[in-house]
Coordinates of C-alpha atoms in Angstrom, one line a residue:
Chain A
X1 CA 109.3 57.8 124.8
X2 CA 109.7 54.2 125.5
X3 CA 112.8 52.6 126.4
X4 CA 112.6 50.2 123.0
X5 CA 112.3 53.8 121.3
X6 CA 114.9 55.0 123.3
X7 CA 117.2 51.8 122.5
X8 CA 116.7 52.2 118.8
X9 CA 117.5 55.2 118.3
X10 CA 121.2 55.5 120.8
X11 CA 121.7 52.1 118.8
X12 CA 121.3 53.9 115.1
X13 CA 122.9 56.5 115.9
X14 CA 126.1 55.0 117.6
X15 CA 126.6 52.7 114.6
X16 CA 125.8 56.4 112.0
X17 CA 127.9 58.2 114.0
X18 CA 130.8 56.2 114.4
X19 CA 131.0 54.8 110.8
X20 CA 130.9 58.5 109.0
X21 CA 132.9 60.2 111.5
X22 CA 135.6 57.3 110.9
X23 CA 135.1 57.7 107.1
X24 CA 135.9 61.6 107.9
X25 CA 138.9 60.8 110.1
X26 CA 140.5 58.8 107.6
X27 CA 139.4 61.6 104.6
X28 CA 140.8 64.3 106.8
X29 CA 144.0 62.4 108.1
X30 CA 144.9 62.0 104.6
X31 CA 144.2 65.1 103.2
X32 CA 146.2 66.5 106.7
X33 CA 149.2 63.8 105.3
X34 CA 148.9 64.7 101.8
X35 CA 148.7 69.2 102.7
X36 CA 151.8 68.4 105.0
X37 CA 153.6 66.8 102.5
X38 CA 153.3 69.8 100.1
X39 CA 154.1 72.5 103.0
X40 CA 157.1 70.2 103.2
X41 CA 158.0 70.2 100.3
X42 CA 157.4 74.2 99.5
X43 CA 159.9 74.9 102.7
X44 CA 162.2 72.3 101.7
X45 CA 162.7 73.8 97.5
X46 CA 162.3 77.7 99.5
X47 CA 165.4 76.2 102.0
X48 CA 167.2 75.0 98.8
X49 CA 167.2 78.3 97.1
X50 CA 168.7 80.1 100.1
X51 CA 171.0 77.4 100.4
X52 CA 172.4 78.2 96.7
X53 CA 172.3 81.8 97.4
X54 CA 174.7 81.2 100.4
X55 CA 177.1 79.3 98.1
X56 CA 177.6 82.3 95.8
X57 CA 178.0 84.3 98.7
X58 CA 180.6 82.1 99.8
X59 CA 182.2 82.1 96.3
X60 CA 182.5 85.8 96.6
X61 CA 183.7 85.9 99.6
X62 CA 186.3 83.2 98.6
X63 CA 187.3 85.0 95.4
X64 CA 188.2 88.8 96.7
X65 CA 191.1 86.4 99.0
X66 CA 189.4 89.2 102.1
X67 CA 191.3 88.4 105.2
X68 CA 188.0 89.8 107.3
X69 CA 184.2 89.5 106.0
X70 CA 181.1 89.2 107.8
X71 CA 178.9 86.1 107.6
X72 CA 176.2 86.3 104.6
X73 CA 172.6 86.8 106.3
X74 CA 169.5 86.1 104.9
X75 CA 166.2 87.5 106.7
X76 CA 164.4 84.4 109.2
X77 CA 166.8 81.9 107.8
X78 CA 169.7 80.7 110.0
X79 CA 172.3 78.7 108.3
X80 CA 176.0 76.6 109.2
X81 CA 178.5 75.6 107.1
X82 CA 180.7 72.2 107.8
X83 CA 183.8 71.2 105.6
X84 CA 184.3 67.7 104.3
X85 CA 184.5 65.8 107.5
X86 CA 181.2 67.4 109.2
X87 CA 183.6 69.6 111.0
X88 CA 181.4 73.3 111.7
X89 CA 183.0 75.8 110.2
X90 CA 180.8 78.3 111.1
X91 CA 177.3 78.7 112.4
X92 CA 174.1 80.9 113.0
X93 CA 171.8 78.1 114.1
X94 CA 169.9 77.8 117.5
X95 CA 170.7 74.5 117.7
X96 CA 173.7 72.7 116.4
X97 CA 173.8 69.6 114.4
X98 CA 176.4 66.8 115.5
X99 CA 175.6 64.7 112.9
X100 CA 172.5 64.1 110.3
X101 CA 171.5 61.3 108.0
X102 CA 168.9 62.5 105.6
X103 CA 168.9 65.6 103.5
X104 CA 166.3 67.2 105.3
X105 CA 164.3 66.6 108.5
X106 CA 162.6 68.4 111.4
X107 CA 163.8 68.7 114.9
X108 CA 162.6 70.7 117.7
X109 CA 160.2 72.9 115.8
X110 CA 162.8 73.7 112.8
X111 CA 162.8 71.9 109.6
X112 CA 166.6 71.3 108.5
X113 CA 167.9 70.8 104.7
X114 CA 171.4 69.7 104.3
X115 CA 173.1 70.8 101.1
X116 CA 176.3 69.2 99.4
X117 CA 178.0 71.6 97.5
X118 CA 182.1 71.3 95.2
X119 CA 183.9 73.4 95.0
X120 CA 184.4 73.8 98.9
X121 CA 184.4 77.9 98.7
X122 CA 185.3 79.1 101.9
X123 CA 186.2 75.3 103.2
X124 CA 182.2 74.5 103.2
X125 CA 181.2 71.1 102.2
X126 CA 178.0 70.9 103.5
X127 CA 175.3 74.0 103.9
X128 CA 172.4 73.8 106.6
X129 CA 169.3 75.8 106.3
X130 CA 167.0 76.2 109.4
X131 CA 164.0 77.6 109.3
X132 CA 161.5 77.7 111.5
X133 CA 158.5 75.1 111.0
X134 CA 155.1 76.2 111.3
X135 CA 152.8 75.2 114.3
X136 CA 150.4 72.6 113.6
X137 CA 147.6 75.1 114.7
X138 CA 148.6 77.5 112.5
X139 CA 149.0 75.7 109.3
X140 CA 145.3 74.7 109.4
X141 CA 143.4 77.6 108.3
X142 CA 140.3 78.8 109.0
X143 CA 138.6 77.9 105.8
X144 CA 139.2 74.5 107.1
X145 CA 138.0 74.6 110.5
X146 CA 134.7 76.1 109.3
X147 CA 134.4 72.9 106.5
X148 CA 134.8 70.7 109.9
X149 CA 132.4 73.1 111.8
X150 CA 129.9 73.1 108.8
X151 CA 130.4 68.5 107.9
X152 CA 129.9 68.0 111.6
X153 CA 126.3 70.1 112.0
X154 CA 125.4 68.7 107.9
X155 CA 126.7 65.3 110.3
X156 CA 124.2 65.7 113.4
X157 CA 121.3 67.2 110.8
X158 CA 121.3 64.0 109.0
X159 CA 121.5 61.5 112.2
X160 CA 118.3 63.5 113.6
X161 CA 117.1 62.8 109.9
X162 CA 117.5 59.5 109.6
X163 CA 116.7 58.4 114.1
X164 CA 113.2 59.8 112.6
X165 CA 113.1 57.9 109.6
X166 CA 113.2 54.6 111.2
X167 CA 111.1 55.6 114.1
X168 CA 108.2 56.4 112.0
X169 CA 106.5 53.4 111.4
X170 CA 107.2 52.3 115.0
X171 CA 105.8 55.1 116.2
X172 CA 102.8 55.2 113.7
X173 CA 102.2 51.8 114.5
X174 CA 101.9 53.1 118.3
X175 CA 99.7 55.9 116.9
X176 CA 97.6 53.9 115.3
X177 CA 97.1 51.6 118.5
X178 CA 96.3 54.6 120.6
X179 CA 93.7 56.0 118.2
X180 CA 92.0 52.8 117.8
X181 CA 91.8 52.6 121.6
X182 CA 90.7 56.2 122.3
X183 CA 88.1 55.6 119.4
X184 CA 86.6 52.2 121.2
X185 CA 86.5 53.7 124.7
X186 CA 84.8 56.6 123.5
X187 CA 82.0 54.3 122.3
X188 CA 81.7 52.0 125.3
X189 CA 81.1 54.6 127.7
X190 CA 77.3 54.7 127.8
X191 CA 76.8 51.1 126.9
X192 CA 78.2 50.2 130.2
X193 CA 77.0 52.7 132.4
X194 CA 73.3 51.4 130.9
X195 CA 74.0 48.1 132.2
X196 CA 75.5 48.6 135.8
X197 CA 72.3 51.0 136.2
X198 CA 69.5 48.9 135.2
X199 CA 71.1 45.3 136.8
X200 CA 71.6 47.7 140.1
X201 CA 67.7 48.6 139.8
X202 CA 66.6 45.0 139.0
X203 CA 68.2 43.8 142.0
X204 CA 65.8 45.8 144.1
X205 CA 63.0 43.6 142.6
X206 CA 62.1 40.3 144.3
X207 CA 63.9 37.4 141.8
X208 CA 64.0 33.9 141.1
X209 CA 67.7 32.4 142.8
X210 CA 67.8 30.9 139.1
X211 CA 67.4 34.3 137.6
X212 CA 69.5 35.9 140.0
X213 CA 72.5 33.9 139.0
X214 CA 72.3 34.7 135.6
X215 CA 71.8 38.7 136.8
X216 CA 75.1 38.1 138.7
X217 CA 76.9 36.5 135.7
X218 CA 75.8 39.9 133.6
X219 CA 76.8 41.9 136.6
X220 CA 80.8 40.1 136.6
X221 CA 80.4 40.8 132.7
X222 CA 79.8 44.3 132.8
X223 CA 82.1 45.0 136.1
X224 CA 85.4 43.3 134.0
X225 CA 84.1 46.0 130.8
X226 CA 84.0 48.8 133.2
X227 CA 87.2 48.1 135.1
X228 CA 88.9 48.0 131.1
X229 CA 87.0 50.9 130.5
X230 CA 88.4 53.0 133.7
X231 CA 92.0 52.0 133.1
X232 CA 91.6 53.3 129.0
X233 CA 90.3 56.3 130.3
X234 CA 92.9 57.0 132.9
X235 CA 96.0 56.3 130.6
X236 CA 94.3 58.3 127.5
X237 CA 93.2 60.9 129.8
X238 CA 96.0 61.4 132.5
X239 CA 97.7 64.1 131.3
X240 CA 94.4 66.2 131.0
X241 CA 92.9 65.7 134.5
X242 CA 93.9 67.9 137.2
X243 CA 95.6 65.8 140.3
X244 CA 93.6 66.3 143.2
X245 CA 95.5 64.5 146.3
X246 CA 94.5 64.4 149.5
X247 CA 94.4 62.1 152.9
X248 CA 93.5 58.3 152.2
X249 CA 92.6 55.9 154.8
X250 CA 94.3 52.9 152.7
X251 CA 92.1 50.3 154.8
X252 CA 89.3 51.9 154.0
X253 CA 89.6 52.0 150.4
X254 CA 91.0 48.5 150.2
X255 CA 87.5 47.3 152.3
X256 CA 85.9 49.5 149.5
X257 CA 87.3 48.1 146.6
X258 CA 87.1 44.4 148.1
X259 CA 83.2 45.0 147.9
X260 CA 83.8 46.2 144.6
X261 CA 85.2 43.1 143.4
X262 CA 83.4 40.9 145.7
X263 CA 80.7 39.8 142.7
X264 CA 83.7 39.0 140.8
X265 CA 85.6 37.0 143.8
X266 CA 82.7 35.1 144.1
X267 CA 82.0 34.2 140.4
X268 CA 85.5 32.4 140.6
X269 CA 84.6 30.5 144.3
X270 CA 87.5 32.9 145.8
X271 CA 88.7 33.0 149.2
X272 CA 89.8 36.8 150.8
X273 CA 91.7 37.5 153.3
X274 CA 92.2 40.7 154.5
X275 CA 94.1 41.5 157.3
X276 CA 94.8 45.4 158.0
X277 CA 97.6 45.6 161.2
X278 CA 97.3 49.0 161.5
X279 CA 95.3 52.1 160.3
X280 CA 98.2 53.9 157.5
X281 CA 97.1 57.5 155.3
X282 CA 98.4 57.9 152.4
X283 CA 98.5 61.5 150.4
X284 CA 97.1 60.6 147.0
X285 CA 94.7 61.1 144.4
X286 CA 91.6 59.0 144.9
X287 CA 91.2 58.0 141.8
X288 CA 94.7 56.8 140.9
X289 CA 94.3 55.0 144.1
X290 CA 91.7 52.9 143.3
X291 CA 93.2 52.4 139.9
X292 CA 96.1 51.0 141.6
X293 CA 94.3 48.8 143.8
X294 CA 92.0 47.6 141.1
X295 CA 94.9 46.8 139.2
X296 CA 96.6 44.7 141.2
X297 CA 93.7 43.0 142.8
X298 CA 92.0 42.1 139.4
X299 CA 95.4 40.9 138.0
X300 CA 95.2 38.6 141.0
X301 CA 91.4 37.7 140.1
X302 CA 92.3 37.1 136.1
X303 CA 95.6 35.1 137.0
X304 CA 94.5 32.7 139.8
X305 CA 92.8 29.2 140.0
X306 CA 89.2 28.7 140.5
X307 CA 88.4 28.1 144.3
X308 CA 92.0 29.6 145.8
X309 CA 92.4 31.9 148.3
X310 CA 93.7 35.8 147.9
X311 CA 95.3 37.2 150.6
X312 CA 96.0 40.9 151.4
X313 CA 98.2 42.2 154.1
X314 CA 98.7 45.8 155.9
X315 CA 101.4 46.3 158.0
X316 CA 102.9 49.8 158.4
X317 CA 103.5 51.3 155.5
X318 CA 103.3 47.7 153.1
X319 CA 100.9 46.3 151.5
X320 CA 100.8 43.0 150.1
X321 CA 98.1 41.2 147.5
X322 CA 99.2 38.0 147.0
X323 CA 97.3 35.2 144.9
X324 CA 97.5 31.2 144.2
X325 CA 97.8 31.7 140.4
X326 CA 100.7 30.6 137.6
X327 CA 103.4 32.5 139.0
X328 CA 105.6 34.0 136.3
X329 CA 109.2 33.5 135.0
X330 CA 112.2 36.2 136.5
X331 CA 112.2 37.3 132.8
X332 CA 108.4 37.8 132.6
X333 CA 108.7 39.8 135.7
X334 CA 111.4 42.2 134.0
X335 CA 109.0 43.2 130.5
X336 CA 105.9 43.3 132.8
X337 CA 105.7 46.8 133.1
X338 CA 105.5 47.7 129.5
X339 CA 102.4 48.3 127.6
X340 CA 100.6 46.5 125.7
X341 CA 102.4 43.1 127.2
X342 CA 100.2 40.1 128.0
X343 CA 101.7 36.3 128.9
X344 CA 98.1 34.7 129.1
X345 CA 96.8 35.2 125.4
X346 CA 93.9 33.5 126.5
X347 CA 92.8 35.9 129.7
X348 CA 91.5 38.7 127.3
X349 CA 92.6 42.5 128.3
X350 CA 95.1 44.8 126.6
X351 CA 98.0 44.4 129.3
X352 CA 97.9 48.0 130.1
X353 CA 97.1 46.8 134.0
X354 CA 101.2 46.5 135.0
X355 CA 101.5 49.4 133.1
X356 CA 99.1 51.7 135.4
X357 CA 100.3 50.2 138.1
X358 CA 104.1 51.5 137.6
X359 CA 102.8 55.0 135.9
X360 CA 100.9 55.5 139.8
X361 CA 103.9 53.8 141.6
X362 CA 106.7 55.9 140.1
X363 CA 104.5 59.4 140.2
X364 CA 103.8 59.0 143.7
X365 CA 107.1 56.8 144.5
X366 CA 105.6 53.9 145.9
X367 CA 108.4 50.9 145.7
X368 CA 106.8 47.6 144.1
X369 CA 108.2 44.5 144.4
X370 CA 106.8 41.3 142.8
X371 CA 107.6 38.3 144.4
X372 CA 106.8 35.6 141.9
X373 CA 107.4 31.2 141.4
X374 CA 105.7 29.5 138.4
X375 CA 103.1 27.2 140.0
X376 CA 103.2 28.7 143.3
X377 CA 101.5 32.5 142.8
X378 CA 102.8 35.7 142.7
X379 CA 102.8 38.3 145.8
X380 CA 102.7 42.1 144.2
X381 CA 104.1 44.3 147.5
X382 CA 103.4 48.2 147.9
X383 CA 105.7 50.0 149.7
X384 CA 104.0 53.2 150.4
Chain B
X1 CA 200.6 70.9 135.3
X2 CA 202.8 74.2 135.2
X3 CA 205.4 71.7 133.0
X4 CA 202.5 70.6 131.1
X5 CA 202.3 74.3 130.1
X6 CA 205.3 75.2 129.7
X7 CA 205.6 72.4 127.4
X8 CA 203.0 73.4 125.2
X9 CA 203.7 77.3 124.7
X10 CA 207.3 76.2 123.8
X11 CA 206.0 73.5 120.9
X12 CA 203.5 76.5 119.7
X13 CA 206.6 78.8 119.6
X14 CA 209.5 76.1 117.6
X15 CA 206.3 75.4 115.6
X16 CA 206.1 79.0 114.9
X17 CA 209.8 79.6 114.3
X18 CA 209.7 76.3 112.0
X19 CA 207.2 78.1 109.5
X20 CA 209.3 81.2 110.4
X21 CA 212.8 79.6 109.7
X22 CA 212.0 77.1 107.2
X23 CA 209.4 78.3 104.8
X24 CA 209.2 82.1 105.0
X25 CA 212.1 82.5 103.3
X26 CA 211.4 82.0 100.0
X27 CA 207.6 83.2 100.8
X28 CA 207.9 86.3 102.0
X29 CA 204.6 87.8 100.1
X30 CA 201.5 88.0 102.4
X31 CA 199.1 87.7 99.5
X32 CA 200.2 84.4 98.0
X33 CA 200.4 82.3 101.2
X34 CA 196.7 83.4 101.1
X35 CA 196.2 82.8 97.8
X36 CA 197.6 79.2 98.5
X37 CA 195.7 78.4 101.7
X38 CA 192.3 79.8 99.6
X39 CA 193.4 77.4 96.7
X40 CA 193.5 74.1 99.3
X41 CA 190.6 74.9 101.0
X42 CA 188.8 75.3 98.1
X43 CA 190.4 71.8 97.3
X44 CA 190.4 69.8 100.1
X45 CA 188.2 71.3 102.8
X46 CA 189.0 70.1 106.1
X47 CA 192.0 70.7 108.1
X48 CA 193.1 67.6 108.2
X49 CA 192.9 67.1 104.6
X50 CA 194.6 70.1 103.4
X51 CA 197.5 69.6 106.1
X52 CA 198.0 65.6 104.4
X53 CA 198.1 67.2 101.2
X54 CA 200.3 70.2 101.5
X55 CA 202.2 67.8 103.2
X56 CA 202.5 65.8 100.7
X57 CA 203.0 67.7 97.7
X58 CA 205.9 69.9 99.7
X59 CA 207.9 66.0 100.1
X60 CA 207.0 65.0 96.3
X61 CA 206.2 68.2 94.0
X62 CA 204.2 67.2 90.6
X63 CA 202.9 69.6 88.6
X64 CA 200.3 67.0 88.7
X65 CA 199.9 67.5 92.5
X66 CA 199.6 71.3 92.7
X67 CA 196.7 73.4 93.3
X68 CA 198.4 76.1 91.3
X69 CA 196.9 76.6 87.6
X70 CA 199.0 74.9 84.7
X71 CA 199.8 78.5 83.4
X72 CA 201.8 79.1 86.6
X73 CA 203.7 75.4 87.0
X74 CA 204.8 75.8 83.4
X75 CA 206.5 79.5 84.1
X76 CA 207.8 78.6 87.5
X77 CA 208.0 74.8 87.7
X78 CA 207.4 73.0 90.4
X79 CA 209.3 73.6 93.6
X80 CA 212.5 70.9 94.8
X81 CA 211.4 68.0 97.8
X82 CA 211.9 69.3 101.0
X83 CA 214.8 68.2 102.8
X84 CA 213.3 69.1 106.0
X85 CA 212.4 65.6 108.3
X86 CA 208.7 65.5 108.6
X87 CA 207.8 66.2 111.9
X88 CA 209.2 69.7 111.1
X89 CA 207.7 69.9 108.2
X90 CA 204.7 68.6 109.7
X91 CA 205.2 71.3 112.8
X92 CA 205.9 74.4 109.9
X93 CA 202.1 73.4 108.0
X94 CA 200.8 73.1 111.3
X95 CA 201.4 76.9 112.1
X96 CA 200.9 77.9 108.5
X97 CA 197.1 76.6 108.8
X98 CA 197.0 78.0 111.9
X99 CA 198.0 81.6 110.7
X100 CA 196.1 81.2 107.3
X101 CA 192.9 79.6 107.4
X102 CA 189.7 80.5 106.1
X103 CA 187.7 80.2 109.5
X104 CA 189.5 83.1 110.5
X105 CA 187.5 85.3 108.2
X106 CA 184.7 85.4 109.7
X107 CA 184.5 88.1 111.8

């Protein structure tokens, strides 16, 4: 997956995500206000029935003039009883009230409901309830906490739904690109081996200089087709082909693959330089080598002015191919390495050359670093 | 402090003979200072309040005043003003809530 596929999709689904899950946090908060408001309420009419049991308790109590009698108890409710000026007259609460200002209220885990009552039967004024308020885990029940459970995976379904919805056409468009590429290589391949064979047996046959300039133009032709051709196959077929790495003399393959391209340097009047500082191996496959190399060196070739000079550098474990070309902008530099990207429209190629070159670089961890000014050239360096 | 003591217990006990001395003679039955003390409270609630008007009504008897029921003013009448001064009447309540009230049910 791309990183523009990758974008999209953390993109749609933040902005999915976070809208319905805030629609569902405000649904839920206010169903959660409204269901506590009706627990409320339920306690507070259940507290005001004990509360008016109490007072004909009281009024018994008061009435039989008993000089001893024991409190009135009610099972799990605790209740006090204050005279006219909030003075506690007696009390079973846990914790006492000095003072209150609404009729009921909660405090420390216990709802309380204050009750006025005339006449003042046993001196009380004022009845409190307490009763115990229920824990906020325990009034949600599990019927609920499975609707959560079941709107959040109905949630993630959807979002998985809908990434893949958008992504379609992108991705068919890709499809279709890749089909249409896979189709055209497979249709190229003997065309081209044809010519490279028959211009490589005509130049065993004593020519005209006139004529053999002409062979040589059809030669640069068909080498630039076959290069194309090599990179198609190796991105449409390097998942299939089994990696076969082994010791590389890098000087050696870079003097091979100068000789290679030497027709095509000397179509464009180019200069080489080539100076290896030191014999360096590298453990790779040979032919994602030479894809590397032929890469980077016919990216020079396409990008640089007639009649400049290419220079490539070994020292250590770095090389560098640097050419006289256009240069390109920091931003250029940045979307280089994805596919399908070309800055010169009128070069030809399917920009899939920067793209090889990082697939190679990052499976064998080679560090790249293009060094690049508009008008001056750009330098492509390998650290092996 | 010892003073301070003494002081105290001795005020509790001339309050006590006040009630004693001053009231008890002419109510001698148990049941109705109880009946009394359950009729204020039921009236007037707090201490404070039922001391102001006992207090009150014992200086200026109405049969508009009392907490007893018509029936019982009309047979009875109302009681004479005390001629006690009012910081023994005051004292005499003071030990007669003490001794009577309904807090002291609870057991």
């Amino acid at each position: 997956m791309s990183n523009a596929h990758k974008k999209t999709i953390i993109n749609v689904l933040i902005l999915y995500l976070t809208s319905t899950l805030l629609l569902l946090g405000v649904l839920v908060y206010g169903y959660y206000h409204y269901y506590q408001e009706q627990e409320q309420l339920r306690y507070q009419t259940n507290m005001k029935a004990n509360a008016k049991k109490l007072h004909v308790k009281l009024q018994e109590i008061h009435n039989t003039l008993a000089t001893k009698a024991s409190y009135p108890q009610c099972k799990g409710v605790q209740s006090a009883i204050y005279d006219r000026d909030k003075n506690l007259l007696h009390s079973t609460l846990h914790t006492q009230l000095s003072h209150w200002d609404r009729e009921f209220f909660q405090k420390n885990g216990y709802f309380y409901l204050v009750y006025e009552v005339t006449p003042y039967y046993m001196g009380a004024a004022f009845i409190v309830i307490e009763q115990k308020a229920p824990k906020f885990w325990d009034s949600i029940s599990t019927t609920a906490m499975l609707w959560v459970v079941l709107i959040v995976i109905v949630l993630l379904a959807t979002s998985i739904f809908l990434v893949k919805l958008i992504l379609k056409p992108l991705r068919d468009n890709l499809k279709l690109l890749d089909q249409f590429i896979r189709d055209t290589t497979h249709e190229l391949n003997t065309p081209v081996a044809t010519i490279l064979t028959n211009i490589e047996l005509l130049s065993r046959l004593p020519i005209e200089p006139k004529v053999q300039t002409k062979i040589d133009r059809i030669k640069v032709g068909a080498l630039t087709v076959s290069n194309i051709y090599d990179d198609l196959v190796f991105l449409l077929l390097n998942h299939q082909t089994s990696v076969q790495n082994e010791n590389l003399l890098l000087s050696g393959i870079i003097f091979e693959r100068l000789g290679y391209f030497d027709i095509l340097f000397r179509a464009k009047s180019l200069r080489v330089v080539y100076e290896p500082h030191n014999e360096f191996e590298v453990n790779m496959d040979r032919k994602k080598l030479i894809r590397l190399i032929d890469n980077i060196l016919s990216n020079a070739i396409k990008y640089t002015q007639v009649a400049t000079t290419i220079t490539i550098k070994l020292h250590n474990n770095r090389l560098s191919i640097a050419d006289e070309g256009e240069g390109m902008t920091q931003e250029e530099i940045g979307k280089i390495f994805e596919r399908y990207t070309r800055f010169n429209t009128s070069q030809g190629g399917f920009g899939l050359g920067y793209n090889i070159i990082y697939n190679i670089a990052k499976e064998y961890n080679i560090a790249i670093t293009i060094d690049s000014k508009v008008g001056e050239g750009t330098c492509v360096i390998l650290d092996f | 402090m010892r003073h301070i003591g003494f002081l105290v217990i001795l005020s509790l006990w001339v309050g006590a003979n006040n009630f004693e001395s001053h009231c008890k003679s002419c109510h001698g039955m148990e049941r109705q200072l109880h009946i009394f003390m359950h009729r204020y409270t039921l009236k007037y609630s707090s201490q404070e309040r039922i001391q102001k008007a006992m207090f009150e009504y014992i200086k200026n008897p109405q049969a508009s005043n009392s907490i007893m029921p018509l029936g019982f003013i009309t047979h009875w009448g109302v009681k004479k003003p005390t001629t006690l001064d009012d910081k023994t009447l005051k004292e005499a309540i003071g030990e007669y809530y003490r001794l009577y009230n309904l807090s002291k049910v609870w057991e």
